[in-house]
CSV table of C-alpha atoms and ligand atoms in Angstrom, one decimal:
chain,number,residue,atom,x,y,z
A,1,MET,CA,0.1,-0.1,-0.5
A,2,ASN,CA,1.1,3.3,-1.1
A,3,VAL,CA,1.3,6.1,2.0
A,4,PHE,CA,2.7,8.5,0.2
A,5,ARG,CA,1.4,11.5,-2.4
A,6,THR,CA,1.6,10.1,-5.8
A,7,ASP,CA,3.4,12.4,-7.7
A,8,LEU,CA,5.9,13.3,-4.6
A,9,PHE,CA,8.8,12.8,-7.2
A,10,LYS,CA,8.2,14.4,-9.8
A,11,ASP,CA,10.3,17.2,-12.0
A,12,LYS,CA,12.9,14.3,-9.2
A,13,VAL,CA,15.9,11.7,-11.1
A,14,ALA,CA,16.7,9.3,-9.2
A,15,PHE,CA,20.1,7.3,-9.2
A,16,VAL,CA,20.5,3.3,-6.9
A,17,SER,CA,23.3,1.8,-6.9
A,18,GLY,CA,22.7,-2.1,-6.9
A,19,GLY,CA,18.7,-1.0,-7.6
A,20,THR,CA,18.2,-4.4,-10.2
A,21,SER,CA,17.1,-6.8,-7.2
A,22,GLY,CA,16.1,-7.4,-3.7
A,23,ILE,CA,15.5,-4.1,-1.0
A,24,ASN,CA,17.5,-1.6,-3.8
A,25,LEU,CA,15.2,-2.3,-6.4
A,26,GLU,CA,12.1,-2.0,-4.5
A,27,ILE,CA,13.2,1.9,-3.8
A,28,ALA,CA,14.3,2.0,-7.7
A,29,LYS,CA,10.1,1.4,-8.4
A,30,HIS,CA,8.4,2.9,-5.6
A,31,TYR,CA,10.3,5.8,-6.2
A,32,ALA,CA,9.2,5.8,-10.1
A,33,ARG,CA,5.7,5.3,-9.3
A,34,LEU,CA,6.2,7.8,-7.5
A,35,GLY,CA,6.8,10.4,-10.8
A,36,ALA,CA,10.4,10.3,-10.6
A,37,LYS,CA,13.3,9.2,-13.0
A,38,VAL,CA,15.6,6.5,-12.1
A,39,ALA,CA,18.8,5.5,-13.1
A,40,VAL,CA,19.5,1.5,-12.3
A,41,MET,CA,23.1,0.3,-11.8
A,42,SER,CA,24.8,-3.0,-11.4
A,43,ARG,CA,27.8,-5.5,-12.6
A,44,SER,CA,25.3,-7.0,-14.6
A,45,GLN,CA,23.6,-6.2,-18.0
A,46,GLU,CA,20.6,-8.3,-18.6
A,47,LYS,CA,19.7,-7.7,-14.6
A,48,VAL,CA,20.1,-4.2,-15.7
A,49,ASP,CA,17.9,-4.5,-18.5
A,50,LYS,CA,15.2,-7.1,-16.4
A,51,ALA,CA,15.4,-4.0,-13.9
A,52,ILE,CA,14.0,-1.3,-16.5
A,53,ALA,CA,11.7,-4.0,-18.4
A,54,GLU,CA,9.9,-3.5,-15.3
A,55,ILE,CA,10.0,-0.3,-14.2
A,56,GLN,CA,8.7,0.5,-18.0
A,57,ALA,CA,6.5,-1.6,-17.7
A,58,GLU,CA,5.1,-0.6,-14.8
A,59,GLY,CA,5.0,3.2,-16.4
A,60,GLY,CA,8.0,4.8,-15.0
A,61,VAL,CA,11.3,6.3,-17.0
A,62,ALA,CA,14.3,3.9,-16.2
A,63,VAL,CA,17.6,4.2,-17.8
A,64,GLY,CA,20.5,1.9,-16.6
A,65,TYR,CA,24.0,0.9,-16.4
A,66,ALA,CA,26.3,-1.6,-16.0
A,67,ALA,CA,29.3,-1.4,-13.5
A,68,ASP,CA,30.9,-2.6,-10.8
A,69,VAL,CA,30.8,-0.1,-7.2
A,70,ARG,CA,35.1,-0.7,-7.1
A,71,ASP,CA,35.9,0.5,-10.9
A,72,PHE,CA,35.7,4.5,-9.8
A,73,ASP,CA,35.4,5.7,-13.1
A,74,ALA,CA,33.2,3.1,-14.4
A,75,VAL,CA,30.7,4.8,-11.2
A,76,LEU,CA,31.6,7.7,-12.8
A,77,ASN,CA,30.1,7.2,-16.8
A,78,ALA,CA,27.4,5.9,-15.6
A,79,VAL,CA,26.6,9.1,-13.2
A,80,GLU,CA,27.6,11.4,-16.1
A,81,ALA,CA,25.7,9.2,-18.5
A,82,THR,CA,22.3,9.4,-16.0
A,83,VAL,CA,22.5,13.3,-16.3
A,84,ASP,CA,22.7,13.6,-20.0
A,85,SER,CA,20.2,11.5,-20.5
A,86,LEU,CA,17.3,12.4,-17.4
A,87,GLY,CA,19.3,15.8,-17.1
A,88,LYS,CA,20.3,16.3,-12.7
A,89,LEU,CA,20.7,14.7,-9.7
A,90,ASP,CA,18.2,14.9,-7.1
A,91,ILE,CA,18.0,11.7,-5.0
A,92,VAL,CA,21.2,8.9,-5.1
A,93,ILE,CA,20.9,5.4,-2.9
A,94,SER,CA,23.9,3.5,-2.3
A,95,GLY,CA,22.5,0.2,-1.8
A,96,ALA,CA,25.1,-2.4,-3.7
A,97,ALA,CA,26.4,-4.8,-1.4
A,98,GLY,CA,28.7,-8.1,-0.7
A,99,ASN,CA,27.8,-11.0,1.2
A,100,PHE,CA,28.4,-14.5,2.3
A,101,MET,CA,29.3,-15.7,6.2
A,102,CYS,CA,32.1,-16.7,6.9
A,103,PRO,CA,33.9,-17.3,9.9
A,104,ALA,CA,36.8,-14.8,10.3
A,105,GLU,CA,39.5,-17.3,10.9
A,106,ALA,CA,38.3,-19.2,7.5
A,107,LEU,CA,38.8,-16.4,6.0
A,108,SER,CA,41.2,-15.4,3.5
A,109,PRO,CA,42.7,-11.2,2.7
A,110,ASN,CA,41.6,-11.3,-0.1
A,111,GLY,CA,37.5,-12.6,0.9
A,112,PHE,CA,37.6,-9.2,4.1
A,113,LYS,CA,38.9,-6.9,1.1
A,114,THR,CA,36.8,-7.9,-1.6
A,115,VAL,CA,33.5,-6.5,0.7
A,116,VAL,CA,34.9,-4.0,1.7
A,117,ASP,CA,35.7,-2.9,-0.9
A,118,ILE,CA,32.0,-2.8,-2.1
A,119,ASP,CA,29.9,-1.8,0.0
A,120,LEU,CA,32.3,0.3,2.0
A,121,ASN,CA,34.5,1.5,-0.7
A,122,GLY,CA,32.0,1.5,-3.4
A,123,THR,CA,29.8,3.7,-1.5
A,124,PHE,CA,32.7,6.2,-1.1
A,125,ASN,CA,32.9,5.9,-4.7
A,126,ILE,CA,28.9,6.3,-6.0
A,127,LEU,CA,28.9,9.4,-2.9
A,128,ARG,CA,32.1,10.9,-4.4
A,129,ALA,CA,30.9,10.5,-7.9
A,130,SER,CA,27.6,12.0,-7.4
A,131,TYR,CA,28.7,14.8,-5.0
A,132,ASP,CA,29.8,17.1,-8.4
A,133,TYR,CA,26.5,16.6,-9.8
A,134,ALA,CA,24.3,17.0,-7.4
A,135,ASN,CA,21.7,19.2,-7.3
A,136,ALA,CA,22.2,22.0,-3.8
A,137,GLY,CA,18.9,19.8,-1.4
A,138,CYS,CA,20.3,16.4,-3.0
A,139,SER,CA,19.1,13.6,-1.1
A,140,MET,CA,22.1,10.2,-0.8
A,141,ILE,CA,21.3,7.2,0.9
A,142,SER,CA,23.1,4.7,1.5
A,143,ILE,CA,22.0,0.9,2.8
A,144,SER,CA,23.5,0.0,6.3
A,145,ALA,CA,22.9,-3.9,7.5
A,146,PRO,CA,22.9,-3.7,11.3
A,147,GLN,CA,26.2,-5.2,11.5
A,148,SER,CA,27.4,-2.5,11.9
A,149,THR,CA,26.3,-2.5,15.7
A,150,GLY,CA,26.1,-5.8,16.1
A,151,ALA,CA,28.4,-9.0,15.6
A,152,TYR,CA,27.3,-11.4,14.1
A,153,TRP,CA,28.9,-14.6,13.4
A,154,GLY,CA,30.5,-14.9,10.3
A,155,GLN,CA,30.5,-11.5,8.9
A,156,ALA,CA,33.1,-10.2,10.1
A,157,HIS,CA,34.1,-8.3,7.3
A,158,VAL,CA,30.1,-7.4,6.7
A,159,SER,CA,30.4,-5.4,9.9
A,160,ALA,CA,33.5,-3.8,9.0
A,161,ALA,CA,31.9,-3.0,5.6
A,162,LYS,CA,28.3,-1.5,6.9
A,163,ALA,CA,30.4,-0.4,10.9
A,164,GLY,CA,32.5,1.9,7.6
A,165,ILE,CA,28.7,3.4,6.2
A,166,ASP,CA,27.5,4.1,9.0
A,167,MET,CA,30.7,7.0,10.0
A,168,LEU,CA,31.5,8.0,6.2
A,169,THR,CA,27.5,9.3,6.6
A,170,ARG,CA,27.5,10.9,9.3
A,171,SER,CA,30.7,12.8,8.2
A,172,LEU,CA,29.3,13.6,4.7
A,173,ALA,CA,26.1,15.2,5.4
A,174,ALA,CA,28.7,17.7,7.7
A,175,GLU,CA,30.9,18.1,4.9
A,176,TRP,CA,27.8,18.5,2.6
A,177,GLY,CA,25.4,20.2,4.7
A,178,PRO,CA,26.4,23.8,3.4
A,179,LYS,CA,26.2,22.4,0.1
A,180,ASN,CA,22.7,21.9,0.9
A,181,ILE,CA,23.4,17.4,0.6
A,182,ARG,CA,21.9,15.2,2.8
A,183,VAL,CA,24.0,11.9,3.9
A,184,ASN,CA,21.7,9.3,5.8
A,185,ALA,CA,22.2,5.8,6.2
A,186,ILE,CA,18.7,2.8,6.8
A,187,VAL,CA,19.5,0.0,8.6
A,188,PRO,CA,16.8,-2.4,7.4
A,189,GLY,CA,16.9,-5.2,10.1
A,190,PRO,CA,16.0,-9.2,8.4
A,191,ILE,CA,13.4,-8.1,4.9
A,192,GLU,CA,11.0,-10.9,3.5
A,193,GLY,CA,12.2,-12.9,0.2
A,194,THR,CA,16.0,-11.3,0.0
A,195,GLU,CA,18.6,-12.7,-2.0
A,196,GLY,CA,20.7,-11.0,1.3
A,197,MET,CA,18.5,-13.6,3.9
A,198,GLU,CA,18.7,-16.6,1.8
A,199,ARG,CA,22.6,-16.0,2.5
A,200,LEU,CA,22.1,-15.5,6.0
A,201,SER,CA,19.2,-17.9,7.5
A,202,PRO,CA,18.5,-20.7,5.2
A,203,THR,CA,17.0,-23.1,6.7
A,204,PRO,CA,13.6,-22.5,8.9
A,205,GLU,CA,15.2,-22.8,12.8
A,206,MET,CA,17.1,-19.9,11.7
A,207,VAL,CA,14.8,-18.5,10.1
A,208,ALA,CA,12.7,-18.8,13.7
A,209,MET,CA,16.0,-17.8,15.5
A,210,VAL,CA,15.8,-14.6,13.6
A,211,LYS,CA,11.7,-12.9,13.9
A,212,ASN,CA,12.6,-14.3,18.1
A,213,SER,CA,15.2,-11.5,18.0
A,214,VAL,CA,13.1,-8.4,16.4
A,215,ALA,CA,11.1,-6.9,19.2
A,216,LEU,CA,7.9,-7.7,16.5
A,217,ARG,CA,8.6,-11.4,15.8
A,218,CYS,CA,8.7,-10.4,12.1
A,219,TYR,CA,11.2,-9.8,8.5
A,220,GLY,CA,9.9,-7.2,7.8
A,221,SER,CA,9.1,-6.1,3.2
A,222,LYS,CA,10.6,-4.4,0.6
A,223,GLN,CA,7.7,-2.5,0.6
A,224,ASN,CA,9.1,-1.1,4.3
A,225,ILE,CA,12.6,-0.2,3.4
A,226,ALA,CA,11.3,1.9,0.3
A,227,ASP,CA,8.8,4.0,2.8
A,228,MET,CA,11.7,4.6,4.4
A,229,ALA,CA,13.8,5.8,1.6
A,230,THR,CA,10.8,7.9,0.3
A,231,PHE,CA,10.5,9.0,3.9
A,232,LEU,CA,14.8,10.2,3.5
A,233,ALA,CA,14.9,11.5,-0.3
A,234,SER,CA,11.6,13.7,0.9
A,235,GLU,CA,10.9,17.7,1.9
A,236,ALA,CA,9.4,16.3,5.6
A,237,ALA,CA,13.2,14.9,6.4
A,238,SER,CA,14.8,18.4,4.7
A,239,TYR,CA,15.5,19.0,8.2
A,240,VAL,CA,17.0,15.7,8.6
A,241,THR,CA,21.5,14.4,8.0
A,242,GLY,CA,23.6,12.1,9.4
A,243,ALA,CA,21.0,10.3,10.4
A,244,VAL,CA,21.2,6.3,10.7
A,245,MET,CA,17.8,5.3,10.8
A,246,TYR,CA,16.2,1.8,12.0
A,247,CYS,CA,13.7,-0.2,9.8
A,248,ASP,CA,14.0,-3.4,11.6
A,249,GLY,CA,11.2,-4.1,13.6
A,250,GLY,CA,13.4,-2.9,16.8
A,251,GLN,CA,15.8,-5.6,16.2
A,252,VAL,CA,18.5,-4.0,17.8
A,253,LEU,CA,17.3,-3.5,21.0
A,254,ALA,CA,18.9,-7.5,21.3
A,255,GLY,CA,21.7,-5.8,20.6
A,256,GLY,CA,22.7,-7.9,17.4
A,257,GLY,CA,22.5,-11.6,16.2
A,258,VAL,CA,25.1,-13.5,17.4
A,259,THR,CA,23.6,-16.1,20.1
A,260,HIS,CA,25.2,-19.2,20.8
A,261,ALA,CA,22.9,-21.7,19.6
A,262,TYR,CA,21.7,-18.9,16.3
A,263,ALA,CA,25.9,-19.8,15.6
A,264,GLU,CA,25.3,-22.6,16.0
A,265,GLN,CA,23.0,-23.6,13.1
A,266,GLN,CA,24.9,-21.4,10.7
A,267,ALA,CA,27.7,-23.2,11.3
A,268,LYS,CA,26.6,-26.2,10.6
A,269,ALA,CA,24.2,-24.1,7.4
A,270,GLN,CA,28.1,-24.1,6.4
B,1,HXC,C1,34.9,-18.2,2.2
B,1,HXC,C2,34.2,-15.9,-0.4
B,1,HXC,C3,33.1,-16.5,-0.5
B,1,HXC,C4,32.0,-18.0,0.7
B,1,HXC,C5,33.7,-15.5,-1.8
B,1,HXC,N1,34.9,-15.7,-1.2
B,1,HXC,N2,32.2,-15.9,-1.3
B,1,HXC,N3,35.4,-16.5,1.0
B,1,HXC,N4,33.1,-18.4,2.1
B,1,HXC,N5,31.4,-17.8,0.6
B,1,HXC,C6,35.7,-15.0,-1.3
B,1,HXC,C7,36.9,-15.4,-2.7
B,1,HXC,O1,37.6,-16.7,-2.2
B,1,HXC,C8,38.4,-15.0,-3.4
B,1,HXC,O2,39.4,-14.6,-2.0
B,1,HXC,C9,37.3,-13.7,-2.2
B,1,HXC,O3,36.8,-13.5,-2.0
B,1,HXC,C10,36.6,-12.7,-3.3
B,1,HXC,O4,35.5,-14.0,-4.8
B,1,HXC,P1,35.2,-13.9,-6.1
B,1,HXC,O5,34.0,-14.7,-5.8
B,1,HXC,O6,36.6,-13.5,-6.6
B,1,HXC,O7,34.2,-11.8,-5.8
B,1,HXC,P2,33.8,-11.5,-6.2
B,1,HXC,O8,33.7,-12.5,-7.9
B,1,HXC,O9,33.9,-10.2,-6.6
B,1,HXC,O10,31.9,-11.3,-6.0
B,1,HXC,C11,31.8,-10.9,-4.5
B,1,HXC,C12,31.1,-12.0,-3.4
B,1,HXC,C13,30.0,-11.9,-4.2
B,1,HXC,C14,30.6,-11.4,-2.8
B,1,HXC,C15,31.9,-12.8,-3.4
B,1,HXC,O11,29.4,-13.3,-3.1
B,1,HXC,C16,29.1,-11.2,-4.8
B,1,HXC,O12,29.0,-10.8,-6.5
B,1,HXC,N6,28.2,-11.2,-4.2
B,1,HXC,C17,26.3,-9.7,-5.4
B,1,HXC,C18,25.1,-10.2,-4.1
B,1,HXC,C19,25.1,-10.4,-3.0
B,1,HXC,O13,25.8,-11.4,-2.1
B,1,HXC,N7,23.6,-9.8,-2.5
B,1,HXC,C20,23.6,-10.1,-0.3
B,1,HXC,C21,23.5,-9.1,-0.2
B,1,HXC,S1,22.7,-8.7,1.1
B,1,HXC,P3,40.3,-16.1,-2.9
B,1,HXC,O14,41.6,-15.4,-1.4
B,1,HXC,O15,39.8,-16.7,-2.4
B,1,HXC,O16,41.5,-14.6,-4.1
B,1,HXC,C22,23.3,-7.9,2.8
B,1,HXC,C23,22.7,-8.3,3.9
B,1,HXC,C24,23.0,-8.3,4.8
B,1,HXC,O17,25.2,-7.8,2.6
B,1,HXC,C25,22.8,-8.2,5.7
B,1,HXC,C26,21.5,-8.6,6.3
B,1,HXC,C27,20.7,-9.6,7.8
B,2,NAP,P1,20.5,-8.5,-3.1
B,2,NAP,O1,19.8,-8.0,-4.3
B,2,NAP,O2,21.4,-9.1,-4.2
B,2,NAP,O3,21.3,-7.1,-3.9
B,2,NAP,C1,22.0,-6.6,-4.4
B,2,NAP,C2,22.4,-5.6,-5.4
B,2,NAP,O4,24.2,-5.1,-5.5
B,2,NAP,C3,22.6,-6.5,-6.5
B,2,NAP,O5,21.7,-5.2,-7.4
B,2,NAP,C4,23.0,-6.6,-8.1
B,2,NAP,O6,23.8,-6.6,-8.9
B,2,NAP,C5,24.5,-5.1,-7.3
B,2,NAP,N1,26.0,-5.2,-6.5
B,2,NAP,C6,26.6,-6.3,-5.6
B,2,NAP,N2,27.8,-6.2,-6.3
B,2,NAP,C7,28.4,-5.4,-6.8
B,2,NAP,C8,29.3,-4.5,-7.6
B,2,NAP,N3,30.8,-4.2,-7.8
B,2,NAP,N4,29.2,-3.6,-8.0
B,2,NAP,C9,28.0,-3.4,-8.7
B,2,NAP,N5,26.3,-3.4,-8.0
B,2,NAP,C10,26.8,-4.9,-7.4
B,2,NAP,O7,20.3,-8.1,-1.7
B,2,NAP,P2,19.8,-7.6,-0.9
B,2,NAP,O8,19.0,-9.0,0.4
B,2,NAP,O9,18.4,-6.9,-1.8
B,2,NAP,O10,19.9,-6.3,-0.2
B,2,NAP,C11,20.6,-5.0,-1.3
B,2,NAP,C12,20.5,-4.0,-0.4
B,2,NAP,O11,20.2,-4.0,1.6
B,2,NAP,C13,22.6,-4.5,0.5
B,2,NAP,O12,23.5,-3.5,1.3
B,2,NAP,C14,22.2,-5.4,1.8
B,2,NAP,O13,23.8,-5.0,2.4
B,2,NAP,C15,21.4,-4.4,2.7
B,2,NAP,N6,20.7,-5.4,3.9
B,2,NAP,C16,19.7,-5.7,2.9
B,2,NAP,C17,19.1,-6.8,3.6
B,2,NAP,C18,18.5,-8.3,3.9
B,2,NAP,O14,18.3,-8.9,4.7
B,2,NAP,N7,18.0,-8.7,3.4
B,2,NAP,C19,19.7,-6.5,5.5
B,2,NAP,C20,19.8,-5.2,5.8
B,2,NAP,C21,20.8,-4.9,4.7
B,2,NAP,P3,24.7,-7.7,-9.9
B,2,NAP,O15,24.9,-8.3,-9.4
B,2,NAP,O16,24.1,-6.5,-10.7
B,2,NAP,O17,25.7,-5.8,-9.6
C-alpha cells in the first residue's frame, strides 16, 4: 500500500546503485511510481535490462548502466550518463553490497577486502562521483545493515564495511551540509524474500531464531525499506542529515544477532 502522494517525486531524478534486485530494486520501483525518473546500476547487464523493463512495464521512466561500484571511473561514467539522459541528480541510493557467511579464521584477506571494497569503498565511489552533479537539496542515502552495530558470527567483513558506511554517512553529512546535500543511511532489519536473508538464514530453524530476535517478531518487507527511503528523499526530511535510521522491527534493541544457538545453526548450514 502506498501512503505517499503519487506525484511526490514528479520532476525528480534518482540514481540507485545495486538497483537491479531485492531491496534496492523495490526502492527504484517505488520512486518511479511516485513520478521520479530512475537510473539503476549494477554489474550484470542482464539484470540492468530486466530491472529497466520491469519499471517501464509499470509506466515508469528508467535507464540503467552496467558497472562495478569498485571501479570509480565506471561509476562516474554511469552518473554522468544519468545526468546526460535524465537531466540532473536529486536522489542517490548507494545500495550495492556483497555478503557471504564465513568465520573470520577461515576468511582470506581477499575475501575480507572484497566485501569492504564493494560495500564501503563502493559507497564512497557512488557518493563521491555523485557529489559533482548533485543538485542543492540532493538526498543521498546509503543502505547499511544491523552488522554495523551488532557482532554477528561469520560477518566480521560485513560488520567492518557497514560500520564504515555509518561513519562515512555522518562525515559526508557534516562536510556537504553547507551545500544543502543531505547524507543519511538506512539500517534494514531482516527483509523477507531477499538474497541477503537467503544467504544468512537458509534454514527454517534460523528464520525462526531471527524472527525471535526482532521485537516485532517478524521479517520486514522490501516496501518497508522503500517507504523509509521515500521519507528520507522527500521534503519531509529536509532537516534530517547524518542520521543512521533503523527500519528493523526493533532488532537492534536486543543488541545484535549473535547467540550461541544461532551460531551453531550457521556453522551447520555452511
Ligand atoms: C569464504 C568467500 C566466499 C564464501 C567468496 N569468497 N565467497 N570466502 N566464503 N562463501 C572469497 C573468495 O574465495 C575470494 O578470495 C574473494 O572472496 C573474492 O571472491 P570472488 O568470487 O572473486 O568475488 P566477486 O566475484 O567479486 O563476488 C563478490 C561476492 C559475491 C561478495 C563474493 O558473493 C557477490 O557478488 N555477491 C553480490 C550479491 C550479494 O552478496 N547479495 C547479498 C547482499 S545482502 P580468495 O582469497 O579466494 O581470492 C547483505 C545482507 C546484509 O549484504 C544483512 C542481512 C541481515
Ligand atoms: P541483492 O538482491 O543481492 O542486491 C544487491 C545488488 O547489488 C544487486 O543489484 C547486485 O547486482 C548489486 N551488486 C553487487 N555487487 C556489486 C558491485 N560490485 N557493483 C555494482 N553492483 C553490485 O541484496 P538485498 O538482500 O536486496 O540487499 C540490498 C541491500 O540491503 C544491501 O546493501 C544489503 O547489505 C542491505 N541489507 C539487506 C538486508 C536483507 O535482509 N536482505 C538486511 C540489511 C541490509 P549485480 O549482481 O548485477 O551486480
